[in-house]
Structure formats: C-alpha cells, structure tokens
C-alpha cells in the first residue's frame, strides 16, 4: 500500500494512493494513524487536488554515509569500517513538490538520491531477524548536501542539516522488497545517478541493528541508507527528481532562499 500525507482545504490527512496512471491517482482518506490499526474511509479525493506533505513527521532522521563503494570512491573516500551515522534535523524535512532553498553559506550544493526506511514501531536493540517487524515502509529521499561546507567543517550538521535539505516522498510504500531495486536521480530530466540497492555495503538489517544498538527509534523515524555514485551539483532553478523502482518519484525545485 502507498500511504501519502497531504493537505486539502487547510486540513491534514493520510490517504492510501489508488491507481497506476500518475495523472489520475486517487487518495482514499485514512481514519486513524497509519502506524497502528487504521481503516480506509472510502472518501476519495484526486491526488491532483491536494498538496502532498512529507509522508512522515519523523522524530529524527538518521542518515548513513558512504554505503555504496563507488560513491565513496568518487569523493576520494574509503568505505568506513564502521558505518558513518549522522542526523538530519526535523526542520530539514520537506515533501515532494516543496522547494529546496539554496543555502547562503554554500557554493556547491549536491543531490544524493537515497532509499529511506520508515520505522513503524518504537524499538531498541533490534535483533537482525526482527528488523522486518519494525519497518513500516520505504520512501524516496534526497540527502541534499552543501559539499563545500561538508569538506570545510568537521561535523556535517550545517552541510547536511540546513532547512529543506531532506526531501522525502512522494509517499510511503509498505509492501516493497527493498533488496534489489533501482535508485535514479535526474536533474532537469537528465540522468545523474543510477544505482541498485543490492550494491549497498551494509544492508537495511545491518543498519537497523547498528543504529538501535545506540538509540530508540520511534514510529515515523527515518533512516537514509546512503547514495550510489553520480552525485553532482544543483543550481537555482534546477528540478531534481529521485525515482525508486516500486515506490515512485520525489520531485523538488531549487530556489534561492528568500
Ligand atoms: Mg547521503
């Protein structure tokens, strides 16, 4: 099931996305909260009539760096012995169709297309075989990065945590087998990144075990699983799209911060 979060006439709701033709998708409004028991209301609205919001409101976004060997190599890095984990703040999260604001303190903004894991239940110290029980679903992410700032500053909080640096969406797919799907990034329709999740150095199971060894994950928390090779510049006016096979396409325009 594809679960979107959206606003219509000033009200915010979750809805199950129905249909296949991207131009005629319909939302069946959900009664209750998607992470627990919920029902479809049967009240339907066309997707074209709503504004999509980020599909989850995470308590935290935990991101993993250098999880594809070819991407680590393209920036002159080794695959780390222990996964590199960092946070993106909740204020960095935007939805599909929202604008990425080019930060004033950078001259080199990069896209990073990533598979995002959405957590469905509160969990800590999750054993490998229980990981599937704590995952709610998957969505597309763009770990937008001020590359010059990342290289200049020891911690990545500003480089990867500025407002609008974490587009998520367009919705959460709850039935995906994420082990071998394509991840693609285009800028103004031109392909920049094309990878497969099977090339991740650490699997989703590995990452959930590693992260929950340290901290409790809450329903709606998000894990970004790293980007394949092909990262590159974004400029004001660009339209960047992340497409993951079996999920959909997350699209955002880059604007100058007003
Ligand atoms: Mg990344």
Short mmCIF file of C-alpha atoms and ligand atoms in Angstrom, two decimals:
data_model
loop_
_atom_site.label_atom_id
_atom_site.label_comp_id
_atom_site.label_asym_id
_atom_site.label_seq_id
_atom_site.Cartn_x
_atom_site.Cartn_y
_atom_site.Cartn_z
CA UNK A 1 0.00 0.00 0.00
CA UNK A 2 1.17 3.54 -0.79
CA UNK A 3 0.39 5.94 2.07
CA UNK A 4 0.58 9.67 1.45
CA UNK A 5 0.18 12.61 3.82
CA UNK A 6 -1.46 15.65 2.36
CA UNK A 7 -3.40 18.81 2.97
CA UNK A 8 -6.66 19.84 1.41
CA UNK A 9 -8.69 22.94 2.32
CA UNK A 10 -6.43 23.52 5.31
CA UNK A 11 -6.89 20.02 6.74
CA UNK A 12 -4.08 17.47 7.01
CA UNK A 13 -4.79 13.77 6.46
CA UNK A 14 -3.25 10.48 5.45
CA UNK A 15 -4.56 8.61 2.44
CA UNK A 16 -3.99 5.36 0.57
CA UNK A 17 -2.94 6.06 -3.01
CA UNK A 18 -5.00 4.17 -5.59
CA UNK A 19 -4.46 3.78 -9.33
CA UNK A 20 -1.46 3.36 -11.61
CA UNK A 21 -1.65 6.20 -14.13
CA UNK A 22 0.32 9.05 -12.48
CA UNK A 23 -2.15 11.61 -13.85
CA UNK A 24 -5.24 10.04 -12.33
CA UNK A 25 -4.19 8.83 -8.87
CA UNK A 26 -6.81 8.98 -6.12
CA UNK A 27 -6.43 9.15 -2.33
CA UNK A 28 -8.70 7.11 -0.06
CA UNK A 29 -8.64 9.04 3.20
CA UNK A 30 -7.42 7.07 6.21
CA UNK A 31 -9.26 7.06 9.54
CA UNK A 32 -6.72 6.88 12.36
CA UNK A 33 -2.94 6.75 12.28
CA UNK A 34 -1.26 4.59 9.64
CA UNK A 35 1.28 3.04 12.02
CA UNK A 36 -1.38 1.37 14.12
CA UNK A 37 -4.73 -0.09 13.17
CA UNK A 38 -6.47 2.08 10.66
CA UNK A 39 -9.35 1.96 8.25
CA UNK A 40 -9.91 3.40 4.83
CA UNK A 41 -12.82 5.82 5.00
CA UNK A 42 -13.98 5.29 1.42
CA UNK A 43 -13.94 9.07 0.96
CA UNK A 44 -11.77 9.70 -2.09
CA UNK A 45 -10.05 12.78 -3.47
CA UNK A 46 -7.96 13.11 -6.63
CA UNK A 47 -4.26 13.44 -5.85
CA UNK A 48 -4.11 16.38 -8.27
CA UNK A 49 -6.42 18.34 -5.93
CA UNK A 50 -4.24 18.08 -2.81
CA UNK A 51 -0.86 19.31 -1.69
CA UNK A 52 1.44 16.44 -0.80
CA UNK A 53 3.24 16.84 2.53
CA UNK A 54 6.25 14.89 3.77
CA UNK A 55 4.78 11.38 4.16
CA UNK A 56 6.02 11.15 7.75
CA UNK A 57 6.88 13.60 10.52
CA UNK A 58 9.98 11.97 11.95
CA UNK A 59 11.21 12.48 15.47
CA UNK A 60 14.65 12.05 13.91
CA UNK A 61 16.28 11.25 10.59
CA UNK A 62 19.37 9.08 10.97
CA UNK A 63 21.48 9.07 7.82
CA UNK A 64 24.26 6.73 6.79
CA UNK A 65 27.23 7.97 4.77
CA UNK A 66 29.42 6.08 2.29
CA UNK A 67 27.27 2.97 1.99
CA UNK A 68 27.95 2.41 -1.72
CA UNK A 69 31.60 1.69 -2.58
CA UNK A 70 31.54 3.53 -5.92
CA UNK A 71 30.15 6.67 -4.30
CA UNK A 72 32.76 6.60 -1.50
CA UNK A 73 35.47 6.29 -4.17
CA UNK A 74 34.16 9.16 -6.33
CA UNK A 75 34.72 11.57 -3.42
CA UNK A 76 38.12 10.04 -2.62
CA UNK A 77 36.92 8.18 0.48
CA UNK A 78 37.25 4.58 1.64
CA UNK A 79 34.23 2.56 2.73
CA UNK A 80 34.42 3.04 6.52
CA UNK A 81 34.94 0.03 8.79
CA UNK A 82 32.03 1.14 10.94
CA UNK A 83 29.03 2.83 9.24
CA UNK A 84 29.13 6.64 9.43
CA UNK A 85 25.88 7.84 11.01
CA UNK A 86 24.68 11.42 11.30
CA UNK A 87 21.42 13.26 11.93
CA UNK A 88 19.36 15.47 9.70
CA UNK A 89 17.08 17.68 11.82
CA UNK A 90 13.30 17.52 11.54
CA UNK A 91 13.37 21.10 10.23
CA UNK A 92 15.24 19.85 7.15
CA UNK A 93 12.32 17.66 6.05
CA UNK A 94 10.15 18.76 3.09
CA UNK A 95 7.75 16.88 0.83
CA UNK A 96 7.56 16.24 -2.89
CA UNK A 97 6.84 19.47 -4.74
CA UNK A 98 8.34 21.65 -2.00
CA UNK A 99 11.33 23.86 -2.78
CA UNK A 100 14.94 23.18 -1.80
CA UNK A 101 16.35 26.52 -0.66
CA UNK A 102 19.96 27.02 -1.75
CA UNK A 103 21.83 27.98 1.43
CA UNK A 104 23.64 31.33 1.54
CA UNK A 105 26.82 29.82 3.02
CA UNK A 106 27.49 27.33 0.21
CA UNK A 107 28.58 27.49 -3.41
CA UNK A 108 28.38 23.76 -4.08
CA UNK A 109 25.06 22.07 -3.46
CA UNK A 110 24.83 18.36 -4.36
CA UNK A 111 21.97 15.88 -4.78
CA UNK A 112 22.17 12.43 -3.15
CA UNK A 113 19.35 10.05 -4.12
CA UNK A 114 18.68 7.55 -1.31
CA UNK A 115 16.27 4.85 -0.23
CA UNK A 116 14.62 5.91 3.05
CA UNK A 117 13.40 3.36 5.61
CA UNK A 118 10.38 4.44 7.68
CA UNK A 119 10.14 2.90 11.15
CA UNK A 120 6.70 1.68 12.29
CA UNK A 121 7.13 0.93 15.98
CA UNK A 122 9.16 2.01 18.95
CA UNK A 123 12.25 -0.19 19.10
CA UNK A 124 15.72 -0.54 20.60
CA UNK A 125 18.43 -3.21 20.30
CA UNK A 126 16.56 -4.83 17.44
CA UNK A 127 17.93 -8.27 16.56
CA UNK A 128 18.57 -8.87 12.87
CA UNK A 129 15.65 -11.29 12.47
CA UNK A 130 13.20 -8.75 13.95
CA UNK A 131 14.13 -5.86 11.66
CA UNK A 132 11.26 -6.61 9.27
CA UNK A 133 8.81 -6.21 12.19
CA UNK A 134 9.89 -2.65 12.98
CA UNK A 135 9.93 -1.35 9.40
CA UNK A 136 6.71 0.34 8.29
CA UNK A 137 7.74 1.00 4.69
CA UNK A 138 10.01 2.85 2.30
CA UNK A 139 10.13 6.18 0.56
CA UNK A 140 12.48 8.22 -1.64
CA UNK A 141 14.90 10.70 -0.12
CA UNK A 142 17.35 13.31 -1.28
CA UNK A 143 20.21 13.87 1.19
CA UNK A 144 20.90 17.34 -0.17
CA UNK A 145 24.44 18.33 0.81
CA UNK A 146 26.46 21.54 0.80
CA UNK A 147 29.59 19.71 -0.36
CA UNK A 148 31.99 22.62 0.13
CA UNK A 149 30.75 23.08 3.69
CA UNK A 150 30.99 19.33 4.36
CA UNK A 151 34.64 19.42 3.29
CA UNK A 152 35.38 22.58 5.27
CA UNK A 153 33.70 21.69 8.57
CA UNK A 154 34.47 18.67 10.70
CA UNK A 155 30.88 17.87 11.67
CA UNK A 156 28.23 17.73 8.94
CA UNK A 157 25.45 19.40 10.92
CA UNK A 158 25.33 22.53 8.75
CA UNK A 159 26.36 20.89 5.47
CA UNK A 160 23.59 18.28 5.64
CA UNK A 161 21.19 19.78 8.18
CA UNK A 162 20.14 23.13 6.76
CA UNK A 163 16.42 23.81 6.25
CA UNK A 164 14.93 21.95 3.23
CA UNK A 165 17.93 19.59 2.90
CA UNK A 166 15.83 16.44 3.43
CA UNK A 167 13.13 15.99 0.77
CA UNK A 168 11.07 12.83 1.49
CA UNK A 169 8.25 11.34 -0.57
CA UNK A 170 6.08 11.24 -2.51
CA UNK A 171 4.54 8.58 -0.21
CA UNK A 172 5.48 5.51 1.84
CA UNK A 173 5.26 2.11 0.10
CA UNK A 174 4.58 -0.53 2.74
CA UNK A 175 4.97 -3.63 0.55
CA UNK A 176 8.33 -3.12 -1.15
CA UNK A 177 11.09 -5.73 -1.19
CA UNK A 178 13.97 -3.23 -0.96
CA UNK A 179 16.87 -5.64 -1.51
CA UNK A 180 17.42 -5.03 -5.23
CA UNK A 181 15.59 -2.03 -6.72
CA UNK A 182 16.95 0.79 -8.89
CA UNK A 183 17.57 4.26 -7.49
CA UNK A 184 17.75 7.02 -10.04
CA UNK A 185 18.35 10.76 -9.85
CA UNK A 186 17.68 13.18 -12.68
CA UNK A 187 18.30 16.92 -12.83
CA UNK A 188 16.15 18.79 -15.38
CA UNK A 189 15.35 15.39 -16.91
CA UNK A 190 18.99 14.39 -17.38
CA UNK A 191 20.16 11.26 -15.60
CA UNK A 192 22.81 11.85 -12.94
CA UNK A 193 22.66 8.78 -10.69
CA UNK A 194 21.58 5.21 -11.39
CA UNK A 195 22.27 2.52 -8.82
CA UNK A 196 20.80 -0.59 -7.25
CA UNK A 197 20.10 -1.12 -3.58
CA UNK A 198 21.83 -4.52 -3.88
CA UNK A 199 25.10 -2.55 -4.06
CA UNK A 200 24.73 -1.23 -0.50
CA UNK A 201 27.77 -2.13 1.60
CA UNK A 202 25.59 -2.59 4.69
CA UNK A 203 22.09 -3.95 4.33
CA UNK A 204 18.99 -2.41 5.88
CA UNK A 205 19.14 -5.13 8.57
CA UNK A 206 22.75 -4.20 9.36
CA UNK A 207 21.84 -0.51 9.63
CA UNK A 208 18.81 -1.00 11.89
CA UNK A 209 20.85 -3.25 14.21
CA UNK A 210 23.70 -0.72 14.27
CA UNK A 211 21.52 2.32 14.95
CA UNK A 212 19.24 0.73 17.54
CA UNK A 213 22.26 -0.56 19.44
CA UNK A 214 22.65 3.11 20.37
CA UNK A 215 19.20 4.69 20.36
CA UNK A 216 15.46 4.12 20.47
CA UNK A 217 13.69 4.59 17.16
CA UNK A 218 10.11 5.86 17.22
CA UNK A 219 7.23 5.38 14.77
CA UNK A 220 7.85 7.71 11.84
CA UNK A 221 11.61 7.87 12.32
CA UNK A 222 13.55 7.65 9.08
CA UNK A 223 16.85 6.03 8.13
CA UNK A 224 18.62 7.25 4.98
CA UNK A 225 20.65 4.36 3.59
CA UNK A 226 23.33 6.14 1.56
CA UNK A 227 23.66 7.24 -2.04
CA UNK A 228 25.01 5.46 -5.13
CA UNK A 229 27.68 7.05 -7.36
CA UNK A 230 26.99 10.06 -9.56
CA UNK A 231 26.40 12.85 -7.05
CA UNK A 232 26.71 16.28 -8.61
CA UNK A 233 25.77 19.94 -8.49
CA UNK A 234 22.36 21.53 -8.10
CA UNK A 235 21.79 25.13 -9.15
CA UNK A 236 19.00 27.61 -8.53
CA UNK A 237 16.20 26.83 -11.00
CA UNK A 238 17.02 23.12 -11.31
CA UNK A 239 14.36 20.45 -10.88
CA UNK A 240 15.75 17.35 -9.18
CA UNK A 241 13.88 14.03 -9.18
CA UNK A 242 14.63 10.86 -7.22
CA UNK A 243 12.89 7.74 -8.53
CA UNK A 244 12.98 4.39 -6.77
CA UNK A 245 11.59 1.32 -8.51
CA UNK A 246 8.40 0.20 -6.81
CA UNK A 247 7.91 3.46 -4.88
CA UNK A 248 7.58 6.50 -7.16
CA UNK A 249 9.23 9.85 -7.83
CA UNK A 250 10.18 12.63 -5.41
CA UNK A 251 10.49 15.94 -7.24
CA UNK A 252 11.81 19.26 -5.92
CA UNK A 253 12.84 22.56 -7.41
CA UNK A 254 15.88 24.52 -6.19
CA UNK A 255 15.24 28.15 -5.32
CA UNK A 256 17.28 30.94 -3.81
CA UNK A 257 16.49 31.39 -0.14
CA UNK A 258 14.28 34.46 0.08
MG1 LIG B 1 23.92 10.70 1.84
#
